[in-house]
XYZ file of C-alpha atoms in Angstrom:
585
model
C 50.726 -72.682 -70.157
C 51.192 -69.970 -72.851
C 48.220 -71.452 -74.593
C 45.890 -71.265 -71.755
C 46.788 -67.767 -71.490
C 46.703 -66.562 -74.613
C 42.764 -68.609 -74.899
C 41.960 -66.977 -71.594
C 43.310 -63.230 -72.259
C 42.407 -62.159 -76.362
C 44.714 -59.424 -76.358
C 47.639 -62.135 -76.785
C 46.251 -63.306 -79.880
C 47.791 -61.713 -82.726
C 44.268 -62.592 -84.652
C 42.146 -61.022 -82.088
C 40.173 -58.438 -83.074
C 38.498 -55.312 -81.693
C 35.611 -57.528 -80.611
C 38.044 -59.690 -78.638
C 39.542 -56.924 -76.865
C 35.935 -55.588 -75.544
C 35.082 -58.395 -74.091
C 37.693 -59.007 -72.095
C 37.375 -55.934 -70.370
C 33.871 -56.685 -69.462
C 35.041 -59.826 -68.255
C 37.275 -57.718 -66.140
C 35.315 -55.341 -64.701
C 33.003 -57.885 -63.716
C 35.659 -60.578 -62.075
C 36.988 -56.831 -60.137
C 33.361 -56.346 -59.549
C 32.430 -59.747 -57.617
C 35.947 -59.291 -55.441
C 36.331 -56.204 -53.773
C 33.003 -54.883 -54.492
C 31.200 -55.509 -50.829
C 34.205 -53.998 -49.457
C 34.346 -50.907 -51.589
C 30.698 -50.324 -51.059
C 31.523 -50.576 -47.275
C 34.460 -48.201 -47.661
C 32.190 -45.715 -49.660
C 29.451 -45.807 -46.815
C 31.963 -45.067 -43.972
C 33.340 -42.218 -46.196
C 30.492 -40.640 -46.453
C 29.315 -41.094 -42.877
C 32.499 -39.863 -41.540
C 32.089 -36.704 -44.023
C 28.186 -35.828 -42.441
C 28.239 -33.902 -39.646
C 24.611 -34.791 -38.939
C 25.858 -38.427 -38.729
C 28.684 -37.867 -36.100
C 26.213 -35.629 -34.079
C 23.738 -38.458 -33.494
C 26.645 -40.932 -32.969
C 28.135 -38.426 -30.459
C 24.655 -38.132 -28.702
C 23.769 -41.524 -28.850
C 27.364 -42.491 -26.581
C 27.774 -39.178 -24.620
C 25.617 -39.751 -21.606
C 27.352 -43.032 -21.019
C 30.820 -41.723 -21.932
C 29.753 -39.052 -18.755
C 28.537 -41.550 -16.505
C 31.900 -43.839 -16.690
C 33.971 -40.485 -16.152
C 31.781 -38.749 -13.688
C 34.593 -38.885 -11.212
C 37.209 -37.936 -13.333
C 38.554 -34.250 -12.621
C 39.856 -33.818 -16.331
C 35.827 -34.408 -17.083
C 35.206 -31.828 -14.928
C 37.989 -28.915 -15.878
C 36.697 -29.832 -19.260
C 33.069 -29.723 -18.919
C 33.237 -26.489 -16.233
C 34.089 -23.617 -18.393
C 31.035 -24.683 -21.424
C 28.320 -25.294 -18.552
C 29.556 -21.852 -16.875
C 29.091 -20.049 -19.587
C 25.482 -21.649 -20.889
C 24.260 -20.969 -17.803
C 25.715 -17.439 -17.599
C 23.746 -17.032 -21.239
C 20.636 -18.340 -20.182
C 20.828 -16.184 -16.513
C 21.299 -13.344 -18.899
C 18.306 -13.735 -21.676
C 16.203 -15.150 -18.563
C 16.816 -15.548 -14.960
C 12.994 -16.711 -14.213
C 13.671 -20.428 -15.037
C 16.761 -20.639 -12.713
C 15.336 -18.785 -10.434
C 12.090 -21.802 -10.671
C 14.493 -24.312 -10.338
C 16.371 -22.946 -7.223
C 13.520 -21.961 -5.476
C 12.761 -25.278 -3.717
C 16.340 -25.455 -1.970
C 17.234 -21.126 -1.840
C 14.086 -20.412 0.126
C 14.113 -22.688 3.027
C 17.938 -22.409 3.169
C 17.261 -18.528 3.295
C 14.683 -18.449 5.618
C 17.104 -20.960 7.944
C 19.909 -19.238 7.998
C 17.783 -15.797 8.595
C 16.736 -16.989 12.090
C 20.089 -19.165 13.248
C 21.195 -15.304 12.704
C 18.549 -13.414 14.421
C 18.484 -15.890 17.343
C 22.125 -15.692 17.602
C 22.478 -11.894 17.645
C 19.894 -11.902 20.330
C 21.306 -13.799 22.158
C 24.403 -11.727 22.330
C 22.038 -8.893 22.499
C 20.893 -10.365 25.624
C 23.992 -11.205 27.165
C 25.538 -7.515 26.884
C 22.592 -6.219 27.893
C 22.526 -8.461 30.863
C 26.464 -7.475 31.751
C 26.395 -3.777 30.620
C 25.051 -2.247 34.156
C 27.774 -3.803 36.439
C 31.144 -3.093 37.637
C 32.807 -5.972 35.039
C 30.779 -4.280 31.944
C 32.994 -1.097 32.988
C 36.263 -3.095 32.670
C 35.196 -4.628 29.914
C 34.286 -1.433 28.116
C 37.869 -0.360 29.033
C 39.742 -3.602 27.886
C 37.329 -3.151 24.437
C 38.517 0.595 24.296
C 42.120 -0.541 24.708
C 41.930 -3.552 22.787
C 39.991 -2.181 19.584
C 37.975 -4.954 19.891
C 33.883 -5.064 19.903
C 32.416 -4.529 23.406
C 30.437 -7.567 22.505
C 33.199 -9.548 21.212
C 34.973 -8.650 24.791
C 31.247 -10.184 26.256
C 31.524 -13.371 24.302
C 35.008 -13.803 25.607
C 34.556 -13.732 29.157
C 30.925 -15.519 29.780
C 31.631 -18.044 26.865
C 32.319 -21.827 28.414
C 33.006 -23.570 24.614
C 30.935 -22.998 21.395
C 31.160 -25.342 18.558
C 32.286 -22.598 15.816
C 31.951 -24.945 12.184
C 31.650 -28.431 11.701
C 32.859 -30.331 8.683
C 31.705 -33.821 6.903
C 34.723 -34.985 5.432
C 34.834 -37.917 2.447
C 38.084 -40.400 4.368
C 38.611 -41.672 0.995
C 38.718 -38.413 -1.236
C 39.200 -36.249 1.447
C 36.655 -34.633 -0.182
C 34.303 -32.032 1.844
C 30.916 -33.307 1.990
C 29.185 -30.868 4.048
C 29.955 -27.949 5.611
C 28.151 -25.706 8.373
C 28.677 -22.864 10.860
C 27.582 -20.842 13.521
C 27.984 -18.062 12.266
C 26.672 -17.388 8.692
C 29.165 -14.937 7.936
C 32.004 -17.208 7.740
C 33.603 -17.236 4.664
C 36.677 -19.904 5.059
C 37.252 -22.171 1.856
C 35.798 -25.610 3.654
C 37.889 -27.930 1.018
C 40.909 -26.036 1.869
C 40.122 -26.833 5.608
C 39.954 -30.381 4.504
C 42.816 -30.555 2.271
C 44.813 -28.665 5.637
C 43.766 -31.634 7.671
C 44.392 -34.158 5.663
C 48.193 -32.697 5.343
C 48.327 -32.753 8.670
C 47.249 -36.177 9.209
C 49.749 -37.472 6.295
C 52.632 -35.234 7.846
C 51.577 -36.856 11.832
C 52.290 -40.775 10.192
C 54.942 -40.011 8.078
C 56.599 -38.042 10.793
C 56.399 -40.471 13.812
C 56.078 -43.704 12.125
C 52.088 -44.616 13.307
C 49.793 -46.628 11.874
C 47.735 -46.424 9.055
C 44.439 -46.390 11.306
C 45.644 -44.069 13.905
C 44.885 -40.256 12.665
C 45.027 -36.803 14.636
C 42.125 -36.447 17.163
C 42.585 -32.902 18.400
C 44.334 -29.513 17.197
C 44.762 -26.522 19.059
C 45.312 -23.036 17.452
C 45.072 -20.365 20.495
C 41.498 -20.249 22.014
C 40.181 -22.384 18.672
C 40.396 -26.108 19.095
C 39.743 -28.683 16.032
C 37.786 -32.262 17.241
C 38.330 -35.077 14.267
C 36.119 -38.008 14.240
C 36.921 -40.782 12.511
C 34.483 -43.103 10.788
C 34.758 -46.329 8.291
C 33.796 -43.723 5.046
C 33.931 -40.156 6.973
C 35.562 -38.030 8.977
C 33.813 -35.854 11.227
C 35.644 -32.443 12.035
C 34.547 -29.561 14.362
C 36.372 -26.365 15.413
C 35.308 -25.288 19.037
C 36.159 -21.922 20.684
C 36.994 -22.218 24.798
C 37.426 -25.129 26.829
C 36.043 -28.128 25.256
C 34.097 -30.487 27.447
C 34.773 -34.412 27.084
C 30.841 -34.985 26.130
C 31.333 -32.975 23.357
C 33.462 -35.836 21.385
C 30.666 -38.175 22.484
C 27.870 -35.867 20.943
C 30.335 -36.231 17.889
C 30.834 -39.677 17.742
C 27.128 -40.310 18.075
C 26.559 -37.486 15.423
C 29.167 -39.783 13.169
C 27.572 -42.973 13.841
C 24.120 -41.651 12.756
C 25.713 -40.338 9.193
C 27.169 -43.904 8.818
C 23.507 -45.653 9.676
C 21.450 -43.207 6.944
C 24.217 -42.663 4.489
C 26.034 -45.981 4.182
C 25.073 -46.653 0.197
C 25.849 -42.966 -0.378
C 29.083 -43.217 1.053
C 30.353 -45.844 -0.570
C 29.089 -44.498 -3.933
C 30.275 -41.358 -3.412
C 32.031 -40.196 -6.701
C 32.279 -36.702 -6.163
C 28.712 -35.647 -6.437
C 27.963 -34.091 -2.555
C 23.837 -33.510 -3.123
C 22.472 -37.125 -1.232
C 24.459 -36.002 1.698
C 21.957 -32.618 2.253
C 20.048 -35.054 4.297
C 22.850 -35.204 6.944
C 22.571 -31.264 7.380
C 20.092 -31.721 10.789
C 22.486 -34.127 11.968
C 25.343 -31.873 11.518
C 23.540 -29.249 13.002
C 23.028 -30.946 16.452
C 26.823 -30.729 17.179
C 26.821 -26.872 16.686
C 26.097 -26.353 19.593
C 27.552 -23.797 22.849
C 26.957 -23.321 26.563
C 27.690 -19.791 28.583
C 29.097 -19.839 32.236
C 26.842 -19.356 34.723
C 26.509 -15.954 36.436
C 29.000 -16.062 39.469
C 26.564 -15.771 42.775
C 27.530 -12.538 44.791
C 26.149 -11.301 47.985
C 23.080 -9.281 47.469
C 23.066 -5.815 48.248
C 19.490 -5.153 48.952
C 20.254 -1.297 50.253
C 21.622 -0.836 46.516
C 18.780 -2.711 44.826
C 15.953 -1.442 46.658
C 17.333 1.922 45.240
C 17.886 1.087 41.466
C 14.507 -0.383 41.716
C 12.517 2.233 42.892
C 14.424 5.013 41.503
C 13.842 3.338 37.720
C 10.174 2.924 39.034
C 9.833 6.632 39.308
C 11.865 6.731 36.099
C 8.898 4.354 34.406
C 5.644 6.155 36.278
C 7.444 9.516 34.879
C 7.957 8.327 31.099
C 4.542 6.825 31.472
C 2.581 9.861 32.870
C 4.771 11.623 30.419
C 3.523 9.615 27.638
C 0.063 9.615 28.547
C 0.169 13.324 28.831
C 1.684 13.421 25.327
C -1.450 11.361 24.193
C -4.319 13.541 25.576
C -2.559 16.907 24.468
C -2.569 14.930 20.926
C -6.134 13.701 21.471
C -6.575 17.627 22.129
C -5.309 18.914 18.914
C -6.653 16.206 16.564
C -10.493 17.531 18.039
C -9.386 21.342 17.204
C -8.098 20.118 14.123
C -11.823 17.972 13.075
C -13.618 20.970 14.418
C -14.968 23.506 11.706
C -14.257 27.120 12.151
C -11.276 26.420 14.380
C -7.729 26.492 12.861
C -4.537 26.633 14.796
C -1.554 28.620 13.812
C 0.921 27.054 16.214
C 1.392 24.640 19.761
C 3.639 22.716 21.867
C 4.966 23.020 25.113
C 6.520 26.065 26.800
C 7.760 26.875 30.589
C 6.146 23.357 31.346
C 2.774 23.923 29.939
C 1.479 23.494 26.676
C 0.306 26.601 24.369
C -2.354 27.208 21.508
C -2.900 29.954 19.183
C -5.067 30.438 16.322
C -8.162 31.605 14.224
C -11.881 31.004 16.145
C -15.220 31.877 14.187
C -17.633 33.413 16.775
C -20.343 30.648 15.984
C -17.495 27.877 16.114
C -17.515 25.515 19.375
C -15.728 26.583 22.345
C -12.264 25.057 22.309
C -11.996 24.935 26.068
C -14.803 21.950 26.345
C -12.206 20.017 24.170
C -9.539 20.405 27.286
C -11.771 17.941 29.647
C -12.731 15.898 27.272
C -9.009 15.116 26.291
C -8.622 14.180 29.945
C -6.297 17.306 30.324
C -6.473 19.472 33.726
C -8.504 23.036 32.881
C -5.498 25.138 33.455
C -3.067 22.677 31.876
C -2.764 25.018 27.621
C -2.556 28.349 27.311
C -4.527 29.160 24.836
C -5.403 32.310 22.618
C -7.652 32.556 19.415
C -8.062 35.686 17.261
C -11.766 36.237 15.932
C -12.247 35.592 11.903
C -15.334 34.945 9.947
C -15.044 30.837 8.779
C -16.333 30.436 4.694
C -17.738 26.783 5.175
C -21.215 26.722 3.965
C -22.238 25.725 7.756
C -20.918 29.494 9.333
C -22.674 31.506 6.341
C -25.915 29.500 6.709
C -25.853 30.292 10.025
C -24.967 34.287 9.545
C -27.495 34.621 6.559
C -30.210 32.856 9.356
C -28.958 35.432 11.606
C -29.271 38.661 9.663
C -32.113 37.654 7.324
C -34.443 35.946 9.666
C -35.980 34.343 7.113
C -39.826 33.334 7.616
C -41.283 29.870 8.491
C -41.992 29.157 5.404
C -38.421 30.114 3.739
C -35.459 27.754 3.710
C -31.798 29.162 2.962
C -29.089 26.677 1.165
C -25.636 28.098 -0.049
C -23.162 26.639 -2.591
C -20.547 28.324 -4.822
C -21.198 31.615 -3.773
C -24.923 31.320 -4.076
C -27.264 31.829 -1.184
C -30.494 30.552 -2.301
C -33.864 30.833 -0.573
C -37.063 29.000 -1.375
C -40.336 28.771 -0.053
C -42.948 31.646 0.200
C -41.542 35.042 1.331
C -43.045 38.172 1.595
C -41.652 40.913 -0.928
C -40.462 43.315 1.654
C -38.178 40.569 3.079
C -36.898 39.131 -0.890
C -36.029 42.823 -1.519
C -34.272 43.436 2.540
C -32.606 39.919 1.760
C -31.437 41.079 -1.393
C -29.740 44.423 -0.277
C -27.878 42.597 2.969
C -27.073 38.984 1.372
C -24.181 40.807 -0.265
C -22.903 41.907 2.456
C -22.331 38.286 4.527
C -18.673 37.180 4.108
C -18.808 34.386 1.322
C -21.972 35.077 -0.276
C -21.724 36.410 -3.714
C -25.694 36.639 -5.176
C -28.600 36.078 -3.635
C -31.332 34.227 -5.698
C -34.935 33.944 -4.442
C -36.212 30.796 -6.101
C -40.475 30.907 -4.803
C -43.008 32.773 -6.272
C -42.679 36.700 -5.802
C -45.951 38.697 -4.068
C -46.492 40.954 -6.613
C -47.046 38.377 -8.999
C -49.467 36.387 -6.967
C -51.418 39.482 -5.668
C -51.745 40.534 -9.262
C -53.156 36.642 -9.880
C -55.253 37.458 -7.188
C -56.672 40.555 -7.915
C -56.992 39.579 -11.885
C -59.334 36.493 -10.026
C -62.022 39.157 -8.651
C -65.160 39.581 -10.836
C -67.724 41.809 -8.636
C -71.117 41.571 -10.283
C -74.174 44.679 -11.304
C -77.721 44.949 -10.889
C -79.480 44.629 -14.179
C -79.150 48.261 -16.228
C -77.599 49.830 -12.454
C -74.480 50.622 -11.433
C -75.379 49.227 -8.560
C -73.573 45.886 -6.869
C -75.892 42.788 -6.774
C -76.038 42.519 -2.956
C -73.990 39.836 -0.915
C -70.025 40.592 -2.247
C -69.026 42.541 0.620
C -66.437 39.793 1.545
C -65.063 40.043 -1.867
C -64.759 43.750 -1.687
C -63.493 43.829 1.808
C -60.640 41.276 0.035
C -60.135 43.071 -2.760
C -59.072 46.051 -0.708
C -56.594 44.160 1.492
C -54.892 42.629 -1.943
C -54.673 46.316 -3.411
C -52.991 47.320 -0.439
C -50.734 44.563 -0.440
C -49.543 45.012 -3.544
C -49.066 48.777 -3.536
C -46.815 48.127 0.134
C -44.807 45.495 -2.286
C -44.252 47.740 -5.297
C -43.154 51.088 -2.851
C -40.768 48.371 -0.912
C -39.042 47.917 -4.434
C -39.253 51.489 -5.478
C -41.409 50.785 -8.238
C -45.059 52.085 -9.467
C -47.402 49.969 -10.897
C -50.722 50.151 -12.430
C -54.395 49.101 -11.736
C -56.929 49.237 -14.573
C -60.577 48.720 -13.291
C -62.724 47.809 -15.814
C -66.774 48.094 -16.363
C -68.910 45.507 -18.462
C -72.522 45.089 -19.719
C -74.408 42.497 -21.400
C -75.568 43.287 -24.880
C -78.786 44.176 -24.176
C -79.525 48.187 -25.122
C -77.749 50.317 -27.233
C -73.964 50.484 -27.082
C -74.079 54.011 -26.394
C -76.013 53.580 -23.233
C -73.668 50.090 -22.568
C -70.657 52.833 -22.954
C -71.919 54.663 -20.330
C -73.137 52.253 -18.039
C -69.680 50.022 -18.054
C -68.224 53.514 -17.520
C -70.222 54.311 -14.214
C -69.847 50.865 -12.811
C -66.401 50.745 -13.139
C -66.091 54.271 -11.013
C -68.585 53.009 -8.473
C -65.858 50.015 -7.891
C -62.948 52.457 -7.914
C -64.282 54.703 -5.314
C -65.043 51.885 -2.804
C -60.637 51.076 -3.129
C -60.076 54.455 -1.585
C -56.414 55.880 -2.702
C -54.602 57.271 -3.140
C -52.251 54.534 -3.481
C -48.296 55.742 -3.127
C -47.003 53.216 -5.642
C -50.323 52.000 -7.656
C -52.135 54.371 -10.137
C -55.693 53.406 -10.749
C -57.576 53.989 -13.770
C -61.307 53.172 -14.528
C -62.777 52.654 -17.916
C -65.498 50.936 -19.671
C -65.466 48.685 -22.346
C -69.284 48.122 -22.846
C -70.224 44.890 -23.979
C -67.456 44.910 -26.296
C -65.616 42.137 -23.932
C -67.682 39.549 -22.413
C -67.026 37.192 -20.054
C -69.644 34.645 -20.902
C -70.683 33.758 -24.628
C -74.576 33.802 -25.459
C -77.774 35.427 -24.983
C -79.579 33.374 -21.915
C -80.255 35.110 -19.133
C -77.269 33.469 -17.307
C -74.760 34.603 -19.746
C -75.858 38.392 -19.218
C -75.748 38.337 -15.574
C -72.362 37.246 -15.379
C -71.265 39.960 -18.221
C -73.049 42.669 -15.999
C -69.529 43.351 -13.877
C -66.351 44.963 -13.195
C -63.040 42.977 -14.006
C -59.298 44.592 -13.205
C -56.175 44.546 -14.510
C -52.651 44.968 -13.077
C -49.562 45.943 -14.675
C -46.200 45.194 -12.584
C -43.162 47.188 -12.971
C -40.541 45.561 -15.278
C -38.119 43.098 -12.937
C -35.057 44.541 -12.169
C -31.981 41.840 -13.337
């Protein structure tokens, strides 16, 4: 045996050398190697997959929604997962409330808009009842017991016409004794409904422990002062309802029936009920059928028709008063509203004094008469005392109709006034531009006057500047036949002098003689000279705001160019020229 040894293991060999000795421990590494190697690889994996974080995360995930679903109805689960879930979803409210608010919407808005009419319907219908018992002999009594009581005058109503009214009904889990649903009359209630249940369920254990009863036989009815509790028991619920008043015996068959219905449509959810209370919404309109109440019936009294023929036609006269009243109030409105639309009216104050109404204000002269407006409101003439003080209105439509007034413009002249302005365009005579100019001024509102047409001096001096009267050949005589064009020449002179003395200006008329080239110029001088004093004299003058001057130019300015015969009877004539008085700004 120490041979085999020493063969197998070199380091026993007292002639073994350092070549011996290394490969042994080769051997041995290897022989370690094939052994325990598997499991020290193993060992080495689960180290490090037990030291990665990212490797217990996904084996955490990978189990936890199965973990969840075997605990769901453990409370620990749910103490443990509350406070984390409370406080993600108080984070997430916070940074956003929009996608909880998305997600809620579906179930908050119908339950809103549900509750919001069980409440309006039930406060009018307690509306309606104290109205109905608030003008009789018992709503006096009943005012005094609410007085002396401190109690709601409608709260004293609901007490005395109330028969029973189903106040809360409660869908209880008989296993668990867990609250599955929970509704009442009144929205306002605030009682802890798994507290109720947990109550009852005392109860019911205290009842069988106390006097020895069955396991199957429970409590049926409680009765706490005017409240009274119904319990309903089914195979998997319990079916509880606090009435107020005298509870009718059809009332526990309405319940029974209600229970019996829960147990036909929620049978799988009972019985897999592990604390989750959503599938059992659907019971809700079931649940709401038993809340329901009944009134007693008015008692029947001998009429009193003496009495009721009186109320009635003493609040008809009441109503034909408020309602004459009313419509009276209407018209007198109707009355002020057309004052109010009506330019050049504007009232200072109104309303009603010694039983008749009263107006005073402001009237423009051209303004409407207010008193048409007092018919056509449907009031009586007599029915407003009114009194307006004269003023002058500034809306355009009052100074058109002054400036009309005081200017009498012509036909042919059309008045328009903005800013300030009064304008007037169209052909006007000069006297009236220069009267329209001195008065304009002077209507309230109007600031300038501006005459926009074309003045009469101007276009009688175009006029006269037009006239060519034409000479015998080497006469200063007038080629027969222009005694229309004189007779018009005279009437423009005159015009024009009338137009320059209604301005208070002078202005000037230059009549001027021509020849044709023919002769000397000497002789021309003398004859353009002669012709244009021959034309002169026939104006007549003197004028008492026009000087005129005659001259002669010879052939010096000609009105036609060359020497034909036609050219020098048209340059045998007397021209004119008028010079206007610089315009005044």
């Amino acid at each position: 045996m120490p041979d085999t040894v020493g063969i197998r293991n070199g380091r026993d060999r007292p002639d073994a050398g350092p070549d011996a000795h290394e490969a042994d421990d080769a051997t041995l590494v290897e022989l370690r190697s094939l052994i325990v190697g598997p499991d020290l690889a193993d060992v080495r994996a689960l180290k490090a997959r037990v030291t990665d974080p990212a490797a217990r995360t996904r084996d955490v995930g990978a189990v936890l929604a199965d973990a969840i679903a075997q605990r769901a109805g453990d409370p620990q689960l749910a103490r443990a997962l509350a406070p984390p879930v409370e406080e993600a979803i108080t984070a997430s409210v916070r940074r956003d409330p929009q996608p909880l608010a998305d997600a809620l919407f579906p179930a908050i808005g119908p339950a809103i808009r549900k509750a919001i009419a069980h409440t309006l319907s039930s406060m009018m219908d307690s509306l309606n009842r104290t109205v109905e018992q608030s003008l009789s002999w018992r709503a006096v009594q009943w005012r005094w017991t609410a007085v002396r009581t401190g109690k709601p005058f409608a709260e004293i109503v609901l007490l005395h016409t109330l028969h029973y009214r189903v106040e809360q009904v409660f869908l209880i889990h008989r296993e668990t004794g867990l609250v599955l649903q929970h509704l009442s009359h009144d929205p306002r209630a605030r009682q802890d409904a798994d507290q109720i249940s947990a109550m009852l369920t005392a109860i019911t254990d205290f009842v069988r422990e106390s006097f020895r009863v069955s396991a199957h036989e429970t409590v049926e009815t409680l009765r706490v002062g005017d409240l009274e509790v119904l319990v309903e028991q089914g195979p998997q619920a319990v079916l509880a309802g606090v009435v107020r008043g005298t509870t009718p015996p059809e009332l526990r068959a309405v319940f029974q029936e209600a229970l019996e219905r829960i147990h036909r449509q929620l049978a799988a959810e009972l019985g897999a009920f592990r604390g989750d209370s959503g599938p059992f919404e659907r019971a809700r309109p079931v649940l709401e059928s038993c809340l329901v109440s009944r009134f007693r019936e008015p008692e029947k009294r001998p009429a009193r028709w003496g009495w009721r023929l009186a109320g009635a036609a003493l609040l008809a006269l009441l109503a034909i008063w408020i309602v004459a009243g009313l419509r009276e109030r209407q018209r007198w409105n109707r009355y002020l509203d057309r004052i109010a639309s009506e330019p050049g009216l504007a009232v200072l104050e109104s309303g009603r004094r010694g039983g008749r109404f009263f107006v005073t204000g402001l009237r423009d002269p051209l303004a409407a008469d207010p008193a048409s407006f007092v018919t056509a409101a449907g009031l009586p003439a007599d029915a407003i005392e009114a009194r307006w003080e004269p003023y002058q209105a500034l809306q355009p439509v009052f100074i058109l109709a002054r400036a009309r007034d005081l200017l009498r413009p012509p036909d042919t002249v059309s008045l328009t006034f903005s800013d300030g302005v009064l304008t007037a365009a169209g052909r006007a005579p000069d006297p009236w531009i220069v009267e329209s100019e001195r008065l304009a001024p002077a209507i309230a509102g109007v600031r300038q006057f501006v005459y926009t047409g074309a003045r009469a001096d101007e276009e009688l001096k175009a006029r006269i500047e037009a006239v060519s009267l034409q000479f015998q050949l080497g006469r200063s005589v007038l080629v027969p036949g222009q005694d229309a064009a004189i007779r018009e020449l005279n009437a423009r002179v005159r015009d024009l002098d009338e137009a320059l003395r209604a301005r208070g200006g002078r202005g000037g008329l230059a009549v001027v003689g021509h020849t044709d080239r023919d002769g000397p110029d000497r002789l021309n001088a003398s004859l353009s000279r002669a012709r244009a004093d021959v034309v002169a004299a026939l104006l007549g003058g003197p004028f008492a705001a026009l000087d005129v001057r005659a001259s002669g130019v010879g052939s010096a300015d000609p009105l036609a160019a060359g020497g034909d015969e036609d050219a020098k009877r048209r340059n045998r004539r007397v021209s004119f020229r008028v010079q206007l008085p610089e315009r005044r700004p």
